[in-house]
PDB file of C-alpha atoms in Angstrom:
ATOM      1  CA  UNK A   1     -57.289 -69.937  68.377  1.00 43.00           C
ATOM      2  CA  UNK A   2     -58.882 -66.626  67.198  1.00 44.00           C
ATOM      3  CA  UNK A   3     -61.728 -66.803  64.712  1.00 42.00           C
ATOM      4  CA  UNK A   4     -60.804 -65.838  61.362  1.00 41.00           C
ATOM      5  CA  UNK A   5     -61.057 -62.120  59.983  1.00 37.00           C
ATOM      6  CA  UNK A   6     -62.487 -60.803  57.095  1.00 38.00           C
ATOM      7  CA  UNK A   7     -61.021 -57.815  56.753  1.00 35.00           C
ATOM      8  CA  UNK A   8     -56.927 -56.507  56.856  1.00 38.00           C
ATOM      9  CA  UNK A   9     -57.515 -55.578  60.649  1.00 34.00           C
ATOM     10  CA  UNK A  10     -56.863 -58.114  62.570  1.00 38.00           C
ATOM     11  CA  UNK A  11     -59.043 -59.222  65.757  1.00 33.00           C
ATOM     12  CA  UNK A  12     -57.026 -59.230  69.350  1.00 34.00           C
ATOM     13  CA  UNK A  13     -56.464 -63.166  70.259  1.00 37.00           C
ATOM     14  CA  UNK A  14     -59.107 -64.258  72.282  1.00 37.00           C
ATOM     15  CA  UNK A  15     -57.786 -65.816  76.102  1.00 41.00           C
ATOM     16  CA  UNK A  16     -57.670 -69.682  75.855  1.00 47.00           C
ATOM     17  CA  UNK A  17     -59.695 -70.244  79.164  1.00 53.00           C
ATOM     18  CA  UNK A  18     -62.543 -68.560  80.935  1.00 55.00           C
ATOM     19  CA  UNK A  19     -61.129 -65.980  82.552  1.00 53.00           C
ATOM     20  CA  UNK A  20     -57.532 -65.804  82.661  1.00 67.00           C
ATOM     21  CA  UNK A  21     -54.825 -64.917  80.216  1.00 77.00           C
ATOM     22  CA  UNK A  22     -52.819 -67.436  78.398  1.00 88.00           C
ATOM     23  CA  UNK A  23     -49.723 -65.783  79.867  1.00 93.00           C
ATOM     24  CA  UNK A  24     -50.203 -66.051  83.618  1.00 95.00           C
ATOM     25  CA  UNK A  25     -51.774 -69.462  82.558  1.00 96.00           C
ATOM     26  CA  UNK A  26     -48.476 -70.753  81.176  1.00 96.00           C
ATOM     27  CA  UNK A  27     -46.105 -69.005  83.537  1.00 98.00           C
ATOM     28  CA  UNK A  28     -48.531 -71.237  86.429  1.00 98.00           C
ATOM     29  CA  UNK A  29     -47.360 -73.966  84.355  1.00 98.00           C
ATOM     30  CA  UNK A  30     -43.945 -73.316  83.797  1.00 98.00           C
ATOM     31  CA  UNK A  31     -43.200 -73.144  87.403  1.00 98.00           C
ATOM     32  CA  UNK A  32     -45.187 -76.655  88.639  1.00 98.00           C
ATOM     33  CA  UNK A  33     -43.105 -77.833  85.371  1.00 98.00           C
ATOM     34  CA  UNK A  34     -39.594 -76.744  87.018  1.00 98.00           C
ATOM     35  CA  UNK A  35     -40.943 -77.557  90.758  1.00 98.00           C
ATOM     36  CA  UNK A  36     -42.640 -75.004  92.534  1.00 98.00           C
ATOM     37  CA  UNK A  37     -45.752 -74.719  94.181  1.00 98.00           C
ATOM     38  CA  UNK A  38     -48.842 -72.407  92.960  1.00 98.00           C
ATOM     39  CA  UNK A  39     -52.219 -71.196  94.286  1.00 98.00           C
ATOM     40  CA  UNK A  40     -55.189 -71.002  91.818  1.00 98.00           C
ATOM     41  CA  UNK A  41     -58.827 -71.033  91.937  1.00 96.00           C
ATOM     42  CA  UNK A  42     -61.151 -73.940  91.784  1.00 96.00           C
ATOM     43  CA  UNK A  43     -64.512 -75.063  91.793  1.00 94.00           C
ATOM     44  CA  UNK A  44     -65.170 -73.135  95.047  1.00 94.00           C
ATOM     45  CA  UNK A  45     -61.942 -71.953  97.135  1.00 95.00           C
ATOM     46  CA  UNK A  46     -58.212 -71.184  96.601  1.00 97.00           C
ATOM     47  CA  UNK A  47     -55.999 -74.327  96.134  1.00 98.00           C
ATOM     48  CA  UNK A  48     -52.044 -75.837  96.431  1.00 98.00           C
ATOM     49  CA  UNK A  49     -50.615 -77.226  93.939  1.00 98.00           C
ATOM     50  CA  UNK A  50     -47.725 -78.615  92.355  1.00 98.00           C
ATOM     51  CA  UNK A  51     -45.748 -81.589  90.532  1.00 98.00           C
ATOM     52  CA  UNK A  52     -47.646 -84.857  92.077  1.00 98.00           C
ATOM     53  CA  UNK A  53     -44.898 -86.906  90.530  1.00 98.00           C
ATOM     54  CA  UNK A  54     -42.172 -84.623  92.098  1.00 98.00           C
ATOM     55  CA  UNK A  55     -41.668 -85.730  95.559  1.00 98.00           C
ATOM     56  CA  UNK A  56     -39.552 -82.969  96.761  1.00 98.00           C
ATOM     57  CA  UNK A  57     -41.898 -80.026  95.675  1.00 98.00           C
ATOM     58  CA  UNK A  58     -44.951 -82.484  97.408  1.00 98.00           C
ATOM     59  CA  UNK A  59     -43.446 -82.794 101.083  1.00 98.00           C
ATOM     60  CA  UNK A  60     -42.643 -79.046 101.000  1.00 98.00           C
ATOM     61  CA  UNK A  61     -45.915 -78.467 100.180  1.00 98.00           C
ATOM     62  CA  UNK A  62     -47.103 -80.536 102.922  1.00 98.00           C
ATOM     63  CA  UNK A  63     -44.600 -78.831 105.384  1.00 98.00           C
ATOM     64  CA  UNK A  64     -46.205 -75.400 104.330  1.00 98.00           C
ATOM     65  CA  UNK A  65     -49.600 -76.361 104.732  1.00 98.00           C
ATOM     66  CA  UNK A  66     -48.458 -78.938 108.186  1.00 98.00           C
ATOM     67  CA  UNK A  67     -50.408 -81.748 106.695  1.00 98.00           C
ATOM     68  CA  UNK A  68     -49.210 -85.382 107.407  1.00 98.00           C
ATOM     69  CA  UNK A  69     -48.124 -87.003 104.320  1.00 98.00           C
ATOM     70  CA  UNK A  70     -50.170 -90.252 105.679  1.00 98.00           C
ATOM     71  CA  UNK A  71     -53.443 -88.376 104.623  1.00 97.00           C
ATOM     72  CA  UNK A  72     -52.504 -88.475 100.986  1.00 98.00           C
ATOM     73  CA  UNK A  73     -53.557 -85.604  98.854  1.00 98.00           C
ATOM     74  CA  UNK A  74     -56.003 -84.950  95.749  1.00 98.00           C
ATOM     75  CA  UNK A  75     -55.310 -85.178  91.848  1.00 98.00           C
ATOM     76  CA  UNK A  76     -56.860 -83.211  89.364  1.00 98.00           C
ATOM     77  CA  UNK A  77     -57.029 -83.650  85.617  1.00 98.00           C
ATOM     78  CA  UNK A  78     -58.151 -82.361  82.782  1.00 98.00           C
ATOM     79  CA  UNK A  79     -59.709 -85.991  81.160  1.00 98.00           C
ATOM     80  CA  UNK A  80     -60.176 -89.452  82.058  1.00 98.00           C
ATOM     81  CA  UNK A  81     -56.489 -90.192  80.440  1.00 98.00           C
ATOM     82  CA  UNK A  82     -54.489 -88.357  82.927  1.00 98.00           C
ATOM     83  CA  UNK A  83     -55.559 -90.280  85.600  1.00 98.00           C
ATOM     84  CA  UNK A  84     -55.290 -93.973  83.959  1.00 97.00           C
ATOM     85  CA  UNK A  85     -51.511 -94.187  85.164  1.00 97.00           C
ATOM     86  CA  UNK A  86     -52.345 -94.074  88.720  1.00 98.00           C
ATOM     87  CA  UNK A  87     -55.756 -95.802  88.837  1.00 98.00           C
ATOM     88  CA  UNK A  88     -56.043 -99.701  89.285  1.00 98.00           C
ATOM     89  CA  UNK A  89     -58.054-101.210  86.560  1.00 97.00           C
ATOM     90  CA  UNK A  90     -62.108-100.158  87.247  1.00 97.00           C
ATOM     91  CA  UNK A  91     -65.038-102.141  86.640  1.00 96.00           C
ATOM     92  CA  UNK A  92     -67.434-100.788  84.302  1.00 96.00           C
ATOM     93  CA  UNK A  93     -69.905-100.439  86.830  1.00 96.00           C
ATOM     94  CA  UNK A  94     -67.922 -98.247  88.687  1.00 97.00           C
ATOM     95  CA  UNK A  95     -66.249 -96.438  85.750  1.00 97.00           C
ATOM     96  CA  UNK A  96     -69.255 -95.544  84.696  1.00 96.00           C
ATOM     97  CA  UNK A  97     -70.840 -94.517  88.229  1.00 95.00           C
ATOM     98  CA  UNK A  98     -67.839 -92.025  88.306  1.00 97.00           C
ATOM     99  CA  UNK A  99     -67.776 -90.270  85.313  1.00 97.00           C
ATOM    100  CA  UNK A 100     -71.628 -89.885  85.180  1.00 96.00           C
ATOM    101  CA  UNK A 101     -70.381 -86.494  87.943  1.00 96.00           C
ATOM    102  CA  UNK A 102     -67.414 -85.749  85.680  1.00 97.00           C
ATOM    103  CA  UNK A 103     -66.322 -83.881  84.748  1.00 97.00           C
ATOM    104  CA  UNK A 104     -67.683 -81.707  87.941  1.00 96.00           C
ATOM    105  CA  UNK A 105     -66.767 -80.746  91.755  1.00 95.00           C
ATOM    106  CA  UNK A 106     -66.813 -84.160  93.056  1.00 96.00           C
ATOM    107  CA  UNK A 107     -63.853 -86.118  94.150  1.00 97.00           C
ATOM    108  CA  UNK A 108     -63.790 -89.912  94.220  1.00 98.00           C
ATOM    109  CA  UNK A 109     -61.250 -92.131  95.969  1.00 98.00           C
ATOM    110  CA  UNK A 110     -60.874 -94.798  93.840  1.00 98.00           C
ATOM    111  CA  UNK A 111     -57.853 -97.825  94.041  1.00 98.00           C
ATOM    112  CA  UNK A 112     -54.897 -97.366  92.992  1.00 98.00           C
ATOM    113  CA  UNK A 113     -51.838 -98.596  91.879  1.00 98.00           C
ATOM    114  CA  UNK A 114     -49.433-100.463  93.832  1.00 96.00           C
ATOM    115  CA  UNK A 115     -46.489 -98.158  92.711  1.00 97.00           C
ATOM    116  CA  UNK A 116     -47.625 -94.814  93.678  1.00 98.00           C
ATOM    117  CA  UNK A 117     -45.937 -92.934  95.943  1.00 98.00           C
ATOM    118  CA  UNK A 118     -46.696 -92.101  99.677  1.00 98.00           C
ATOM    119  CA  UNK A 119     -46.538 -88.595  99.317  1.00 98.00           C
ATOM    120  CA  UNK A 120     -49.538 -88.503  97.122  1.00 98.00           C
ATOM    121  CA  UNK A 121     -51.470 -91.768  98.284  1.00 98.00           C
ATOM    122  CA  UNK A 122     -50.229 -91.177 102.040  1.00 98.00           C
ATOM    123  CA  UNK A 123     -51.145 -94.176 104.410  1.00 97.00           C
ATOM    124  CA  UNK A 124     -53.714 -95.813 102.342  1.00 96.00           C
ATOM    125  CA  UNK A 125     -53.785 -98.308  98.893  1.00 96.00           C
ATOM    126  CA  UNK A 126     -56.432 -96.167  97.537  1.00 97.00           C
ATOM    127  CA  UNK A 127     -56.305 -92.495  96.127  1.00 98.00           C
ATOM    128  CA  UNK A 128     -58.716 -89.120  95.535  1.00 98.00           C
ATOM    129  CA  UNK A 129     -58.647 -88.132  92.148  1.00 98.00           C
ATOM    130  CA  UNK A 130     -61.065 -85.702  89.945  1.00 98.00           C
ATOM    131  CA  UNK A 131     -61.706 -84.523  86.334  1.00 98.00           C
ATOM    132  CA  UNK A 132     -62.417 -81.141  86.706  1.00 97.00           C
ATOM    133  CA  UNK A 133     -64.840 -78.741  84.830  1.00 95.00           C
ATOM    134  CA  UNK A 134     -62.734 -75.469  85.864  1.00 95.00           C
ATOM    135  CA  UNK A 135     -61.487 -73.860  83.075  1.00 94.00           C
ATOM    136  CA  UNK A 136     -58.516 -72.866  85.047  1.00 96.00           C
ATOM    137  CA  UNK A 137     -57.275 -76.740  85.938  1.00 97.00           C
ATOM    138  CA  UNK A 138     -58.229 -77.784  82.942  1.00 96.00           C
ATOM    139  CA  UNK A 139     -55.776 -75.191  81.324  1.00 95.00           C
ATOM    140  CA  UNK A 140     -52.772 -76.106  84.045  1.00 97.00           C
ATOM    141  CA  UNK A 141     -53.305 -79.805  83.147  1.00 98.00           C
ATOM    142  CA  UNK A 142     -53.167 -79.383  79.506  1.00 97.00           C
ATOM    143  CA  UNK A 143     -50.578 -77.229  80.118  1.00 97.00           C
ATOM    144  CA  UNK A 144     -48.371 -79.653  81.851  1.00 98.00           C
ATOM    145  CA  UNK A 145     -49.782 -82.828  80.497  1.00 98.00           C
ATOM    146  CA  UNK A 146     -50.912 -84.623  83.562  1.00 98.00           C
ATOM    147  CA  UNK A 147     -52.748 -84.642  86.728  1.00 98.00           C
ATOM    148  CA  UNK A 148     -51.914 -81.363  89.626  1.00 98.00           C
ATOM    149  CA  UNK A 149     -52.129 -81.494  93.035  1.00 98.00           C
ATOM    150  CA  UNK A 150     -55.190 -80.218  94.320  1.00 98.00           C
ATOM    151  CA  UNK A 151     -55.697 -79.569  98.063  1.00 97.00           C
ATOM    152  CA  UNK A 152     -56.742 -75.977 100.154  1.00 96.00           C
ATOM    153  CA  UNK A 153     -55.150 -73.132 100.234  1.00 98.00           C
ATOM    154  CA  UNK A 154     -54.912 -73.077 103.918  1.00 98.00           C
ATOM    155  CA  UNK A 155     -53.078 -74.565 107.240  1.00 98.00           C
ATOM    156  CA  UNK A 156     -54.669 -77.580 108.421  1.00 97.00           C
ATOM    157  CA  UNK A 157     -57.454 -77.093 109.995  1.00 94.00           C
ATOM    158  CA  UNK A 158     -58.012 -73.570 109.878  1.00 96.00           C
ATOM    159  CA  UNK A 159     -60.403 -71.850 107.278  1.00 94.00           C
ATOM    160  CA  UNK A 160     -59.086 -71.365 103.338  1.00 94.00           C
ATOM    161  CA  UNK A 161     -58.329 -68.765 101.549  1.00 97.00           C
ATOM    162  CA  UNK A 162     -61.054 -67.665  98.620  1.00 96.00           C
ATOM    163  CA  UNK A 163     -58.948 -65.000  96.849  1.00 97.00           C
ATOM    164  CA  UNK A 164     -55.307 -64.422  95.929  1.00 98.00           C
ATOM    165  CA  UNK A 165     -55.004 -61.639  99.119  1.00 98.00           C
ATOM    166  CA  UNK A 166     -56.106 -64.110 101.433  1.00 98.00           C
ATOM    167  CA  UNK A 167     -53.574 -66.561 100.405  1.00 98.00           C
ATOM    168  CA  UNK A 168     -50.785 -64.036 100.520  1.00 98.00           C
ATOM    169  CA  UNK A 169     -51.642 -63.488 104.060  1.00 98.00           C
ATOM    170  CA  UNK A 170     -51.630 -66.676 105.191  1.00 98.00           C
ATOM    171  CA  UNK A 171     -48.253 -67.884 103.335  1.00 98.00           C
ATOM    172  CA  UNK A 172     -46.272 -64.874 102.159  1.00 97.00           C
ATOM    173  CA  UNK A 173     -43.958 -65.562 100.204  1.00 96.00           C
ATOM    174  CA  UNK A 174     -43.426 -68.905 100.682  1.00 98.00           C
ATOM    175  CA  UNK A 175     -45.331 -69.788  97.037  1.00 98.00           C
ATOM    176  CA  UNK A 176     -43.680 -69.390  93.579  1.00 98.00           C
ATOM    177  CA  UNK A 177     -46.770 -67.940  92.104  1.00 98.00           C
ATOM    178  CA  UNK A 178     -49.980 -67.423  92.964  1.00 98.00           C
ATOM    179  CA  UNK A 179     -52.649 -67.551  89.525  1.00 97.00           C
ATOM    180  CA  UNK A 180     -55.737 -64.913  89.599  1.00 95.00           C
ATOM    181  CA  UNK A 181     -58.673 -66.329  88.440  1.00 93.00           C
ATOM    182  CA  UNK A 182     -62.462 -66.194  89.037  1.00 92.00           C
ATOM    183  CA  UNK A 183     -63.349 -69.030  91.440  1.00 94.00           C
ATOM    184  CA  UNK A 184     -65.866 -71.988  90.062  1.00 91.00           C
ATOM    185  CA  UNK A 185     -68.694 -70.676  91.845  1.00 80.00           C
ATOM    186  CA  UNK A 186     -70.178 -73.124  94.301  1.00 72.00           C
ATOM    187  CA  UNK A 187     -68.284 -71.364  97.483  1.00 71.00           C
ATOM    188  CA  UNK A 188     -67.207 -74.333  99.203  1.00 74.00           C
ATOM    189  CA  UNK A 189     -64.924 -77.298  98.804  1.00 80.00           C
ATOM    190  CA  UNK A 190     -65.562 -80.785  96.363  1.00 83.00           C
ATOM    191  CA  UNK A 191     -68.015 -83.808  97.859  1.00 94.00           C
ATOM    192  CA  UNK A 192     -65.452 -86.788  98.806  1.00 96.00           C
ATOM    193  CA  UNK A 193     -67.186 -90.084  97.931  1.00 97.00           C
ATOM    194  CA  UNK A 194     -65.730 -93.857  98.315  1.00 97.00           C
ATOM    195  CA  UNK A 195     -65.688 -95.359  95.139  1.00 96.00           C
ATOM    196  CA  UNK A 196     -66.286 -98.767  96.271  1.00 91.00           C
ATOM    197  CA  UNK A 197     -69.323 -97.639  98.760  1.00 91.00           C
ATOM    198  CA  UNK A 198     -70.584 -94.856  97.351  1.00 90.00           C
ATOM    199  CA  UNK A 199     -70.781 -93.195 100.276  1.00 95.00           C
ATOM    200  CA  UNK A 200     -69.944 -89.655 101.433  1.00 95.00           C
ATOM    201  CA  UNK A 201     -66.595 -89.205 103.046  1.00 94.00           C
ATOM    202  CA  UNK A 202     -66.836 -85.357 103.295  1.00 90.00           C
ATOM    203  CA  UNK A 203     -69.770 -83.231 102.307  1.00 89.00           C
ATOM    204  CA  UNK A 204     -69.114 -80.157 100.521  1.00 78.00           C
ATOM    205  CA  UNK A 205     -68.305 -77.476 103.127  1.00 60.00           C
ATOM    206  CA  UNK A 206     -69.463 -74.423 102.818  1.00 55.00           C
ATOM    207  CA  UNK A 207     -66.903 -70.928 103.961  1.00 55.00           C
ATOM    208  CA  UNK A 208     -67.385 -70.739 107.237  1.00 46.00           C
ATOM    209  CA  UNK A 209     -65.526 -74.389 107.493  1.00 55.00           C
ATOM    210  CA  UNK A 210     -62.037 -75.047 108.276  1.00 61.00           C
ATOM    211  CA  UNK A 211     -60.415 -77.930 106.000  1.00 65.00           C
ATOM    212  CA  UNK A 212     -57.183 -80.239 106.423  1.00 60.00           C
TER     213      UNK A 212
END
């Protein structure tokens, strides 16, 4: 909201989020809303996303980025409250071991519930989720009240894209819309850890490295 003025000229509206617009911000939103597939910036590269609860929009995004859907993909959110729906009940101890790096540029895989769907959990009864600090998928999840599908902006195994030209190279115009934004600012992908174990599954990786 813009501050209040004192005087009868009034003060341009101020954007809603670091670095973007609000219009490009809700026009991102409008089409993951009516199922299409975006690029945007996060913490450190260019990412995918879409609808995680629209399966259709999903598997096409798989097929563009030829991923198997038995790897399951990432969720980001905006809060703790997006994600309840698709986490099984955590301890305390581990609640609490997780959001001590959230919101941040870490992903946890944490267990999930038995009703999610393959295309986001793939092969596996567990699922990678994260509460970002980005101000730009913190916008798109306010935006479109719940968790977006967060995974490179690349083809599997080959290097991702860190800027909206790089992504328009590699996929043309096989996106809806690609968001401008600044990136996050730690130039490489989020830490993976296990929930349960702690440990690392994948180290942040820095731009020379090539992602699935």
């Amino acid at each position: 909201m813009p501050s209040p003025v004192k005087s009868r000229s009034r003060r341009p509206a101020q954007p809603p989020y670091e670095g973007i617009r609000r219009w490009p911000l809700h026009e991102a939103a409008r089409v993951i809303k009516s199922g299409g597939i975006i690029a945007y910036p996060t913490e450190g590269i260019y990412g995918l996303g879409c609808d995680p609860r629209n399966g259709d929009a999903v598997y096409r995004l798989l097929h563009l980025k030829h991923r198997s859907v038995r790897q399951g993909l990432i969720l980001a959110a905006s809060d703790f409250q997006q994600l309840e729906s698709y986490l099984a009940p955590l301890s305390r101890e581990l609640k609490g071991r997780v959001m001590h790096t959230w919101p941040g540029p870490v992903t946890w895989v944490l267990p999930c519930r038995k009703d999610i769907p393959v295309w986001i959990r793939g092969e596996h009864h567990s699922l990678a989720v994260r509460i970002s600090a980005h101000p730009v998928i913190t916008g798109l999840c306010r935006e479109i009240s719940h968790p977006l599908i967060s995974t490179s902006a690349n083809i599997s195994g080959q290097s991702p894209a860190y800027n909206p030209l790089a992504v328009r190279r590699i996929f043309r115009d096989q996106l809806d819309y690609i968001l401008h934004g600044p990136l996050g600012g730690t130039g490489q992908a989020t830490e993976i850890r296990d929930g349960c174990t702690g440990k690392i599954l994948r180290a942040a990786k820095a731009r020379s490295s090539t992602l699935k």
